[in-house]
Amino acid sequence: MNTQNDIIEKTKIRRVYLSDLHHIQSLYKEKHTNVSDTNTTPQNSRLLLTEDFGLPIALAEYNKEVIGYAAVVIHAGKQPQIQLYFKQGYQQTAIEILLNDYARKVLSSLNESDPNAGFKLESDIGKIVSWLNKCQ
């Protein structure tokens, strides 16, 4: 059995790759349907994403399994915010802090030289959500 310290020490925080999107999408749907992947029905597996899904920019990986991710979302006020999602049992303050800090660095690198970055992010979120919904 893995201890909390073992999980924290062996958790890898990194950027999101295209190949990660399936796992991220499953985690998002699990959180929004309160159903685990093993109990997914055809109806909730086709749950359409909305802009609340955001733009995934960082993830937490433990033993090559995606246990959490950070996404940029844009709410009222048009300010980009980082939203964290975790698999049940893996949400720990230390991992949350590491993932949030890494996601802030990634977001900062996306925004650093573009005065219209907020509008671009909003457009990018809409595009990825639309694309993922078409791929279902």
PDB file of C-alpha atoms in Angstrom:
ATOM      1  CA  MET A   1       0.000   0.000   0.000  1.00  0.00           C
ATOM      2  CA  ASN A   2       1.304   3.425  -0.925  1.00  0.00           C
ATOM      3  CA  THR A   3       1.603   6.075   1.743  1.00  0.00           C
ATOM      4  CA  GLN A   4       0.714   9.706   1.129  1.00  0.00           C
ATOM      5  CA  ASN A   5       4.403  10.659   1.212  1.00  0.00           C
ATOM      6  CA  ASP A   6       5.172   7.953  -1.363  1.00  0.00           C
ATOM      7  CA  ILE A   7       2.464   9.302  -3.670  1.00  0.00           C
ATOM      8  CA  ILE A   8       3.719  12.881  -3.284  1.00  0.00           C
ATOM      9  CA  GLU A   9       7.354  11.914  -3.923  1.00  0.00           C
ATOM     10  CA  LYS A  10       6.530   9.813  -6.997  1.00  0.00           C
ATOM     11  CA  THR A  11       4.069  12.235  -8.569  1.00  0.00           C
ATOM     12  CA  LYS A  12       5.338  13.859 -11.741  1.00  0.00           C
ATOM     13  CA  ILE A  13       4.022  17.280 -12.786  1.00  0.00           C
ATOM     14  CA  ARG A  14       4.313  18.055 -16.498  1.00  0.00           C
ATOM     15  CA  ARG A  15       2.722  19.706 -19.514  1.00  0.00           C
ATOM     16  CA  VAL A  16      -0.231  18.131 -21.285  1.00  0.00           C
ATOM     17  CA  TYR A  17       0.291  16.242 -24.538  1.00  0.00           C
ATOM     18  CA  LEU A  18      -2.313  15.365 -27.144  1.00  0.00           C
ATOM     19  CA  SER A  19      -2.157  11.722 -26.049  1.00  0.00           C
ATOM     20  CA  ASP A  20      -3.234  12.786 -22.524  1.00  0.00           C
ATOM     21  CA  LEU A  21      -6.529  14.335 -23.602  1.00  0.00           C
ATOM     22  CA  HIS A  22      -8.482  11.061 -23.446  1.00  0.00           C
ATOM     23  CA  HIS A  23      -7.469  10.551 -19.793  1.00  0.00           C
ATOM     24  CA  ILE A  24      -8.141  14.192 -18.931  1.00  0.00           C
ATOM     25  CA  GLN A  25     -11.532  14.093 -20.609  1.00  0.00           C
ATOM     26  CA  SER A  26     -12.439  10.912 -18.685  1.00  0.00           C
ATOM     27  CA  LEU A  27     -11.399  12.510 -15.397  1.00  0.00           C
ATOM     28  CA  TYR A  28     -13.452  15.633 -16.153  1.00  0.00           C
ATOM     29  CA  LYS A  29     -16.514  13.559 -17.034  1.00  0.00           C
ATOM     30  CA  GLU A  30     -16.062  11.414 -13.927  1.00  0.00           C
ATOM     31  CA  LYS A  31     -16.138  14.547 -11.776  1.00  0.00           C
ATOM     32  CA  HIS A  32     -19.196  15.916 -13.571  1.00  0.00           C
ATOM     33  CA  THR A  33     -21.236  12.709 -13.622  1.00  0.00           C
ATOM     34  CA  ASN A  34     -20.065  11.190 -10.303  1.00  0.00           C
ATOM     35  CA  VAL A  35     -19.432   7.919 -12.138  1.00  0.00           C
ATOM     36  CA  SER A  36     -16.132   6.052 -12.334  1.00  0.00           C
ATOM     37  CA  ASP A  37     -14.694   4.937 -15.684  1.00  0.00           C
ATOM     38  CA  THR A  38     -15.598   1.303 -14.939  1.00  0.00           C
ATOM     39  CA  ASN A  39     -19.282   2.183 -14.557  1.00  0.00           C
ATOM     40  CA  THR A  40     -19.576   4.516 -17.523  1.00  0.00           C
ATOM     41  CA  THR A  41     -22.737   4.038 -19.535  1.00  0.00           C
ATOM     42  CA  PRO A  42     -23.116   4.960 -23.204  1.00  0.00           C
ATOM     43  CA  GLN A  43     -25.252   7.958 -22.181  1.00  0.00           C
ATOM     44  CA  ASN A  44     -22.805   9.649 -19.808  1.00  0.00           C
ATOM     45  CA  SER A  45     -19.736   8.671 -21.831  1.00  0.00           C
ATOM     46  CA  ARG A  46     -21.145  10.980 -24.525  1.00  0.00           C
ATOM     47  CA  LEU A  47     -21.481  13.879 -22.102  1.00  0.00           C
ATOM     48  CA  LEU A  48     -20.666  16.919 -24.201  1.00  0.00           C
ATOM     49  CA  LEU A  49     -17.974  19.205 -22.913  1.00  0.00           C
ATOM     50  CA  THR A  50     -18.573  22.897 -22.349  1.00  0.00           C
ATOM     51  CA  GLU A  51     -16.178  25.812 -22.001  1.00  0.00           C
ATOM     52  CA  ASP A  52     -15.973  24.896 -18.300  1.00  0.00           C
ATOM     53  CA  PHE A  53     -13.681  22.052 -19.433  1.00  0.00           C
ATOM     54  CA  GLY A  54     -11.108  24.746 -20.155  1.00  0.00           C
ATOM     55  CA  LEU A  55      -7.720  24.367 -21.774  1.00  0.00           C
ATOM     56  CA  PRO A  56      -5.688  21.645 -20.016  1.00  0.00           C
ATOM     57  CA  ILE A  57      -2.129  22.922 -19.497  1.00  0.00           C
ATOM     58  CA  ALA A  58      -0.565  20.721 -16.801  1.00  0.00           C
ATOM     59  CA  LEU A  59      -1.095  17.324 -15.261  1.00  0.00           C
ATOM     60  CA  ALA A  60      -0.101  15.216 -12.286  1.00  0.00           C
ATOM     61  CA  GLU A  61       0.963  11.666 -13.026  1.00  0.00           C
ATOM     62  CA  TYR A  62       1.561   8.855 -10.542  1.00  0.00           C
ATOM     63  CA  ASN A  63       2.845   5.466 -11.737  1.00  0.00           C
ATOM     64  CA  LYS A  64       2.097   6.550 -15.345  1.00  0.00           C
ATOM     65  CA  GLU A  65      -1.542   7.220 -14.452  1.00  0.00           C
ATOM     66  CA  VAL A  66      -3.100  10.674 -14.772  1.00  0.00           C
ATOM     67  CA  ILE A  67      -4.298  11.518 -11.261  1.00  0.00           C
ATOM     68  CA  GLY A  68      -5.056  15.197 -11.780  1.00  0.00           C
ATOM     69  CA  TYR A  69      -4.791  18.097 -14.155  1.00  0.00           C
ATOM     70  CA  ALA A  70      -4.933  21.868 -14.309  1.00  0.00           C
ATOM     71  CA  ALA A  71      -6.938  23.727 -16.915  1.00  0.00           C
ATOM     72  CA  VAL A  72      -7.296  27.389 -17.757  1.00  0.00           C
ATOM     73  CA  VAL A  73     -10.910  28.521 -17.667  1.00  0.00           C
ATOM     74  CA  ILE A  74     -12.357  31.936 -18.405  1.00  0.00           C
ATOM     75  CA  HIS A  75     -15.294  33.010 -16.278  1.00  0.00           C
ATOM     76  CA  ALA A  76     -17.175  36.272 -16.048  1.00  0.00           C
ATOM     77  CA  GLY A  77     -14.763  39.139 -16.068  1.00  0.00           C
ATOM     78  CA  LYS A  78     -12.669  37.502 -18.772  1.00  0.00           C
ATOM     79  CA  GLN A  79      -9.782  36.787 -16.400  1.00  0.00           C
ATOM     80  CA  PRO A  80      -8.082  33.422 -16.954  1.00  0.00           C
ATOM     81  CA  GLN A  81      -8.241  31.192 -13.891  1.00  0.00           C
ATOM     82  CA  ILE A  82      -6.647  27.842 -13.152  1.00  0.00           C
ATOM     83  CA  GLN A  83      -9.005  25.031 -12.194  1.00  0.00           C
ATOM     84  CA  LEU A  84      -7.654  21.787 -10.677  1.00  0.00           C
ATOM     85  CA  TYR A  85      -9.245  18.338 -11.011  1.00  0.00           C
ATOM     86  CA  PHE A  86      -8.107  15.159  -9.248  1.00  0.00           C
ATOM     87  CA  LYS A  87      -9.050  11.509  -9.195  1.00  0.00           C
ATOM     88  CA  GLN A  88     -10.695  10.535  -5.952  1.00  0.00           C
ATOM     89  CA  GLY A  89      -8.117   9.660  -3.318  1.00  0.00           C
ATOM     90  CA  TYR A  90      -5.269  11.640  -4.873  1.00  0.00           C
ATOM     91  CA  GLN A  91      -6.230  15.201  -3.993  1.00  0.00           C
ATOM     92  CA  GLN A  92      -3.581  16.287  -1.509  1.00  0.00           C
ATOM     93  CA  THR A  93      -2.494  19.769  -0.601  1.00  0.00           C
ATOM     94  CA  ALA A  94       1.156  19.188  -1.557  1.00  0.00           C
ATOM     95  CA  ILE A  95       0.236  17.892  -5.027  1.00  0.00           C
ATOM     96  CA  GLU A  96      -2.319  20.681  -5.483  1.00  0.00           C
ATOM     97  CA  ILE A  97       0.331  23.297  -4.719  1.00  0.00           C
ATOM     98  CA  LEU A  98       2.865  21.727  -7.100  1.00  0.00           C
ATOM     99  CA  LEU A  99       0.315  21.398  -9.912  1.00  0.00           C
ATOM    100  CA  ASN A 100      -1.049  24.911  -9.404  1.00  0.00           C
ATOM    101  CA  ASP A 101       2.452  26.460  -9.356  1.00  0.00           C
ATOM    102  CA  TYR A 102       3.467  24.614 -12.523  1.00  0.00           C
ATOM    103  CA  ALA A 103       0.205  25.575 -14.265  1.00  0.00           C
ATOM    104  CA  ARG A 104       0.766  29.240 -13.348  1.00  0.00           C
ATOM    105  CA  LYS A 105       4.218  29.106 -14.964  1.00  0.00           C
ATOM    106  CA  VAL A 106       2.748  27.580 -18.124  1.00  0.00           C
ATOM    107  CA  LEU A 107      -0.056  30.157 -18.203  1.00  0.00           C
ATOM    108  CA  SER A 108       2.449  32.957 -17.677  1.00  0.00           C
ATOM    109  CA  SER A 109       4.531  31.716 -20.614  1.00  0.00           C
ATOM    110  CA  LEU A 110       1.404  31.686 -22.793  1.00  0.00           C
ATOM    111  CA  ASN A 111       0.478  35.252 -21.809  1.00  0.00           C
ATOM    112  CA  GLU A 112       3.812  37.001 -21.452  1.00  0.00           C
ATOM    113  CA  SER A 113       4.005  38.928 -24.713  1.00  0.00           C
ATOM    114  CA  ASP A 114       0.435  39.029 -25.986  1.00  0.00           C
ATOM    115  CA  PRO A 115      -1.874  41.825 -24.829  1.00  0.00           C
ATOM    116  CA  ASN A 116      -4.829  39.905 -26.325  1.00  0.00           C
ATOM    117  CA  ALA A 117      -3.960  36.634 -24.594  1.00  0.00           C
ATOM    118  CA  GLY A 118      -7.289  36.452 -22.732  1.00  0.00           C
ATOM    119  CA  PHE A 119      -9.280  36.613 -25.963  1.00  0.00           C
ATOM    120  CA  LYS A 120      -6.958  34.096 -27.601  1.00  0.00           C
ATOM    121  CA  LEU A 121      -7.315  31.692 -24.666  1.00  0.00           C
ATOM    122  CA  GLU A 122     -11.084  31.992 -24.809  1.00  0.00           C
ATOM    123  CA  SER A 123     -10.990  31.169 -28.517  1.00  0.00           C
ATOM    124  CA  ASP A 124      -8.585  28.255 -27.939  1.00  0.00           C
ATOM    125  CA  ILE A 125     -10.848  26.825 -25.234  1.00  0.00           C
ATOM    126  CA  GLY A 126     -13.836  26.982 -27.583  1.00  0.00           C
ATOM    127  CA  LYS A 127     -11.863  25.262 -30.337  1.00  0.00           C
ATOM    128  CA  ILE A 128     -10.571  22.395 -28.203  1.00  0.00           C
ATOM    129  CA  VAL A 129     -13.998  21.787 -26.647  1.00  0.00           C
ATOM    130  CA  SER A 130     -15.620  21.710 -30.084  1.00  0.00           C
ATOM    131  CA  TRP A 131     -12.922  19.393 -31.455  1.00  0.00           C
ATOM    132  CA  LEU A 132     -13.146  16.980 -28.506  1.00  0.00           C
ATOM    133  CA  ASN A 133     -16.949  16.879 -28.752  1.00  0.00           C
ATOM    134  CA  LYS A 134     -16.680  15.972 -32.455  1.00  0.00           C
ATOM    135  CA  CYS A 135     -14.177  13.208 -31.661  1.00  0.00           C
ATOM    136  CA  GLN A 136     -16.501  11.417 -29.237  1.00  0.00           C
TER     137      GLN A 136
END
